[in-house]
PDB file of C-alpha atoms in Angstrom:
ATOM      1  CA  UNK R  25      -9.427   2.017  -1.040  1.00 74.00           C
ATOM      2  CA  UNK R  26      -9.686  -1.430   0.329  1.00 75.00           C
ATOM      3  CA  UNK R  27     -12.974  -0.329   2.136  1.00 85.00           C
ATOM      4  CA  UNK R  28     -14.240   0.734  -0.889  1.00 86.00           C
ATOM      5  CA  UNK R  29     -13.610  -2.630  -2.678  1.00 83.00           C
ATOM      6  CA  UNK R  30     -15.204  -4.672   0.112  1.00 86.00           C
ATOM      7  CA  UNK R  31     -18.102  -2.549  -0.054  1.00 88.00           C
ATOM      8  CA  UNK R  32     -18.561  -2.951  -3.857  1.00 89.00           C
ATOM      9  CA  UNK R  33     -17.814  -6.760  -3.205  1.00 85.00           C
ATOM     10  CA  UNK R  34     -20.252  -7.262  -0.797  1.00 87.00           C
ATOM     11  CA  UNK R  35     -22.975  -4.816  -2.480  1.00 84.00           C
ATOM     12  CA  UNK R  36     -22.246  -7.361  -5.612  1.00 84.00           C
ATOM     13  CA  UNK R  37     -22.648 -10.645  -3.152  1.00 84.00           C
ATOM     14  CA  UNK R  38     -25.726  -9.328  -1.593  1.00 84.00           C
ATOM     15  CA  UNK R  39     -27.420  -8.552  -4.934  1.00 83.00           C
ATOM     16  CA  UNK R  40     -26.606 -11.908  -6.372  1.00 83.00           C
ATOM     17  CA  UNK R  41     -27.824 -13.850  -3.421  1.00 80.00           C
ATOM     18  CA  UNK R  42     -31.137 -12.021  -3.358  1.00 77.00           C
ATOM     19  CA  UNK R  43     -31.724 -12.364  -6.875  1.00 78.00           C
ATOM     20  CA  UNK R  44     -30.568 -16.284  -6.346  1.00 76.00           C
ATOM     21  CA  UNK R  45     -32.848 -17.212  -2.759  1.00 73.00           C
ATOM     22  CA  UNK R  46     -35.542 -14.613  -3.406  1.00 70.00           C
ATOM     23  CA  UNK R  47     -36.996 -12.262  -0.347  1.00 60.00           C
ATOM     24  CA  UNK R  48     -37.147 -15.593   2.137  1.00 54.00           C
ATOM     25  CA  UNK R  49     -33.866 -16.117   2.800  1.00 61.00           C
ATOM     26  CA  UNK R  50     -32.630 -12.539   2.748  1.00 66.00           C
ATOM     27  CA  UNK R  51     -31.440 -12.946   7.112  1.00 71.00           C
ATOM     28  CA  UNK R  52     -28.469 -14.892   6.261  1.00 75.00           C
ATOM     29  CA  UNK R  53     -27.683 -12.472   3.411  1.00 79.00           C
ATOM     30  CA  UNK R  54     -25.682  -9.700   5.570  1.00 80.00           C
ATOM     31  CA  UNK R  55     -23.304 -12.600   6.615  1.00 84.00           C
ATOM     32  CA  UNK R  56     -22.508 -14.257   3.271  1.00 83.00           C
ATOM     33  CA  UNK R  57     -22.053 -10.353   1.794  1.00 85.00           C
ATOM     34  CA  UNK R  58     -19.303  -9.467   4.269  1.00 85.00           C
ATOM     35  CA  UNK R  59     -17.749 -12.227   3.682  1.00 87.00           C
ATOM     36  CA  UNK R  60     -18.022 -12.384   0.092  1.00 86.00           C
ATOM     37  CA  UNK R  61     -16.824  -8.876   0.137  1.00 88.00           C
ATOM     38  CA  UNK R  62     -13.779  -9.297   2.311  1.00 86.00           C
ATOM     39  CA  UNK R  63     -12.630 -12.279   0.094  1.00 90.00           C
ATOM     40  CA  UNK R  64     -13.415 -10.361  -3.000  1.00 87.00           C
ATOM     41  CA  UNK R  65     -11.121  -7.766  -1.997  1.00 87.00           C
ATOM     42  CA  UNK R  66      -8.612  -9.721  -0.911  1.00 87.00           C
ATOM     43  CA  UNK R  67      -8.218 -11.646  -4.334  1.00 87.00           C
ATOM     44  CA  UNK R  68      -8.106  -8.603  -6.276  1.00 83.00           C
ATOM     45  CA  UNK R  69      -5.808  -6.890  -3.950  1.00 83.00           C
ATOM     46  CA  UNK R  70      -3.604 -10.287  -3.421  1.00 83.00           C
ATOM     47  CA  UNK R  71      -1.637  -9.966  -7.395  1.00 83.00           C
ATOM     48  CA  UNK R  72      -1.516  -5.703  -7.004  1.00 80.00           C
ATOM     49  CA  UNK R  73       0.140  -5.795  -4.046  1.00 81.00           C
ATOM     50  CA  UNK R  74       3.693  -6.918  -5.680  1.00 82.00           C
ATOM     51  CA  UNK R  75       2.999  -3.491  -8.271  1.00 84.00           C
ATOM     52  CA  UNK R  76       3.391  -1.270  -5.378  1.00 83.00           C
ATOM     53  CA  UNK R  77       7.045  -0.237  -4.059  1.00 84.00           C
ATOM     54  CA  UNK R  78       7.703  -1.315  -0.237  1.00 85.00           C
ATOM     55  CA  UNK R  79       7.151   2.113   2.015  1.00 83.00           C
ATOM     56  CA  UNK R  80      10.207   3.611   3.038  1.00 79.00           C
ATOM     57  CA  UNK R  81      11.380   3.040   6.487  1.00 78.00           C
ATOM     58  CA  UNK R  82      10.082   5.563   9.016  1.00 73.00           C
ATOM     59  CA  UNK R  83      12.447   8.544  10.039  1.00 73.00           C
ATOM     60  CA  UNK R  84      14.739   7.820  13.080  1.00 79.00           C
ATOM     61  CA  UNK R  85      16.651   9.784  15.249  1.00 84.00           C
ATOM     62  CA  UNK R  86      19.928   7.761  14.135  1.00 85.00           C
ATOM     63  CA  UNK R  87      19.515   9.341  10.637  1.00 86.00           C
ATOM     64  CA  UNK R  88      21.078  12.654  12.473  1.00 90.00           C
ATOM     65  CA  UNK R  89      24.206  11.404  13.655  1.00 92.00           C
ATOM     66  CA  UNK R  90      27.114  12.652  11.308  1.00 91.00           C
ATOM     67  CA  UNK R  91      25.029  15.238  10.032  1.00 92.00           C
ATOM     68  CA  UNK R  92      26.309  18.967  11.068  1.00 91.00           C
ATOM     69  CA  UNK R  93      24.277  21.383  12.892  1.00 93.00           C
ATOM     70  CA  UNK R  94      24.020  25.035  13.905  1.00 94.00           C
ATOM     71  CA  UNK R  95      23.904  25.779  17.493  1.00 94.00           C
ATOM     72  CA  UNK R  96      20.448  27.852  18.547  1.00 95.00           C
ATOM     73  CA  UNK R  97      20.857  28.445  22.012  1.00 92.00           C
ATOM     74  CA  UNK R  98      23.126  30.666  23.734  1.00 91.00           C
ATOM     75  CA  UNK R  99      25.260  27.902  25.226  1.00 88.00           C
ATOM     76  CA  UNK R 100      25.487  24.241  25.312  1.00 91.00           C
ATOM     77  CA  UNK R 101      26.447  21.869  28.062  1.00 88.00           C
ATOM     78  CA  UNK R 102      26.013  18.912  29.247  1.00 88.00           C
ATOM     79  CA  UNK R 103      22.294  19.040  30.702  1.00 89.00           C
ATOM     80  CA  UNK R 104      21.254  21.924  27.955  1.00 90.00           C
ATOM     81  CA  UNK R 105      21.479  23.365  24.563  1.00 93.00           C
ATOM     82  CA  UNK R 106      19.613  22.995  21.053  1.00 95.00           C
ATOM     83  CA  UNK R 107      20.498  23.064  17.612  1.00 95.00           C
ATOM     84  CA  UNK R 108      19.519  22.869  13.623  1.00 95.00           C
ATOM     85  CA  UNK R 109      19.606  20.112  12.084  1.00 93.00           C
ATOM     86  CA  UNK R 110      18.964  19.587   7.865  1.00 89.00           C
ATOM     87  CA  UNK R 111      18.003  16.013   7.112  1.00 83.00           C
ATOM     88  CA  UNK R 112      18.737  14.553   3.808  1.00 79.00           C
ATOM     89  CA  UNK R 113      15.783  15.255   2.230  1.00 79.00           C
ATOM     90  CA  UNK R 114      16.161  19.146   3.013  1.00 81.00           C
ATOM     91  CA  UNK R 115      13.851  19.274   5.955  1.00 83.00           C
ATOM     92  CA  UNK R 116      15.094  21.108   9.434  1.00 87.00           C
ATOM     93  CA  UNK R 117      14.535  19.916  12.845  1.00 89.00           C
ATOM     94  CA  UNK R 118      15.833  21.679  15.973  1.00 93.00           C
ATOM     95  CA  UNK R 119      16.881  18.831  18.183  1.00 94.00           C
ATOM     96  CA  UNK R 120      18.014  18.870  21.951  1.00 95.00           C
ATOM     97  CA  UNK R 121      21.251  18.592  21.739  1.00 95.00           C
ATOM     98  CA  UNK R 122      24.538  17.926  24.710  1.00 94.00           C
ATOM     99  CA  UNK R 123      28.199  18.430  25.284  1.00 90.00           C
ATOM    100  CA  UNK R 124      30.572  16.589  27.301  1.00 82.00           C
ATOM    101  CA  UNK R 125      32.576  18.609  29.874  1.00 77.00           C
ATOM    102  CA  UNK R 126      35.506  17.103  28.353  1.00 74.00           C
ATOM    103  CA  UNK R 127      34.641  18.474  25.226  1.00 66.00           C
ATOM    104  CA  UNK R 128      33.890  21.908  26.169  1.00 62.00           C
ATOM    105  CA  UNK R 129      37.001  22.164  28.336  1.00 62.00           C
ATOM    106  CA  UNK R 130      39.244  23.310  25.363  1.00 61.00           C
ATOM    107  CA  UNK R 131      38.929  27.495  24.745  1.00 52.00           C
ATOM    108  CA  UNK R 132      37.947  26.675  21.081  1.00 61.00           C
ATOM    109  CA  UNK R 133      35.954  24.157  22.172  1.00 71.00           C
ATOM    110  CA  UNK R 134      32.641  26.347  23.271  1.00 78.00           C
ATOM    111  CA  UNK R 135      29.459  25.924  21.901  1.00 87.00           C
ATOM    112  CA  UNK R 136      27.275  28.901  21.545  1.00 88.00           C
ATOM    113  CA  UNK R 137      24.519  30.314  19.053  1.00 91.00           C
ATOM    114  CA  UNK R 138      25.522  30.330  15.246  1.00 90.00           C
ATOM    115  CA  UNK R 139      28.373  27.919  15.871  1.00 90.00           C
ATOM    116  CA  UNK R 140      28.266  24.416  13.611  1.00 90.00           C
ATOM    117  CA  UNK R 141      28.756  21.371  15.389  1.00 92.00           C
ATOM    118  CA  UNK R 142      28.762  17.717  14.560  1.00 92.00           C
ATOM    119  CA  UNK R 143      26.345  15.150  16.004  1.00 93.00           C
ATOM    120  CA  UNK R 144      28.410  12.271  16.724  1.00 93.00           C
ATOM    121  CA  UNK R 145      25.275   9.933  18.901  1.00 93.00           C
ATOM    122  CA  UNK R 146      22.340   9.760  20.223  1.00 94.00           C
ATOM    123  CA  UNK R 147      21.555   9.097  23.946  1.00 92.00           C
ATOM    124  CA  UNK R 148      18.132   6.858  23.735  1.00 91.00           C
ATOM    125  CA  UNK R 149      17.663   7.607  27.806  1.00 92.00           C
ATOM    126  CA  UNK R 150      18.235  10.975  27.948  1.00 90.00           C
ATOM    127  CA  UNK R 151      16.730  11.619  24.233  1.00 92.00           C
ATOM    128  CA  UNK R 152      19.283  13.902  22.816  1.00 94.00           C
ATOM    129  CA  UNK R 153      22.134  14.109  20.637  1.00 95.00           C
ATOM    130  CA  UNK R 154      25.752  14.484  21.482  1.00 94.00           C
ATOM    131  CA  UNK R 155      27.493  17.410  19.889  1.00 93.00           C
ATOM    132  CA  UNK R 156      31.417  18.371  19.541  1.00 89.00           C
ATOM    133  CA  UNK R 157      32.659  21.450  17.805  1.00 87.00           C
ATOM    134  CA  UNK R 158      32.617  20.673  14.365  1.00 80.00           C
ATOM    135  CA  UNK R 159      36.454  20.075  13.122  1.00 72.00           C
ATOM    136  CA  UNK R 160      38.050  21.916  10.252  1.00 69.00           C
ATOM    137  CA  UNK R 161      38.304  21.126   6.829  1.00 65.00           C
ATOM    138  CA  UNK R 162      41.365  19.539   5.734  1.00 46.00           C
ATOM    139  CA  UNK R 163      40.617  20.203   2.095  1.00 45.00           C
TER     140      UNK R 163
END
């Protein structure tokens, strides 16, 4: 859109100054146009641009943690293991995913395909979430 309007801005420029210094002085036209055209734009643009809503803030991987997940590998561990994610608004993801020895030393404590989980961080290094078994309801 703003390409278009410094086109049409500059067409307009470029038209007028012909008209105004005849066929002699058309060399210096191309100049004055672009720039004519850029500031055209950028005055009609200038009192729009309040109108428009900001753009929401890209997607980040922090947006997971506290979300729950469904296991989709066989096992999980602490070098291996992915899982399901739903996002808030209702896309999926399937996101590598990592469980502490600690946590996976308790018998109820395994994680393995089908079973929900809670992401509780991220590791930026290592680029994966941490997982734990996901804990019961206490409603």
């Amino acid at each position: 859109m703003a390409v278009s309007l410094v086109v049409v801005f500059a067409w307009f420029t470029a038209l007028i100054g012909r008209a105004r210094t005849g066929f002699g002085g058309a060399w210096f036209m191309l100049p004055v146009a672009l720039v004519g055209g850029w500031v055209g734009a950028r005055l009609l643009v200038w009192p729009l641009r309040r109108l428009m809503p900001e753009p929401p803030p890209p997607p980040s991987h922090r947006d997971f943690v506290g979300l729950g997940c469904v296991i989709r590998t066989g096992r999980v561990g602490p070098d291996f293991g992915q899982a399901e994610v739903r996002a808030a608004d209702g896309s999926s993801a399937v996101v590598q995913v990592r469980q502490s020895r600690d946590d996976a030393a308790g018998a109820g404590n395994v994680l393995r395909a089908g079973v929900c989980a809670l992401i509780y961080d991220y590791d930026e290094d290592g680029a994966f979430f941490r997982v734990m078994p996901l804990p019961p309801s206490t409603g």
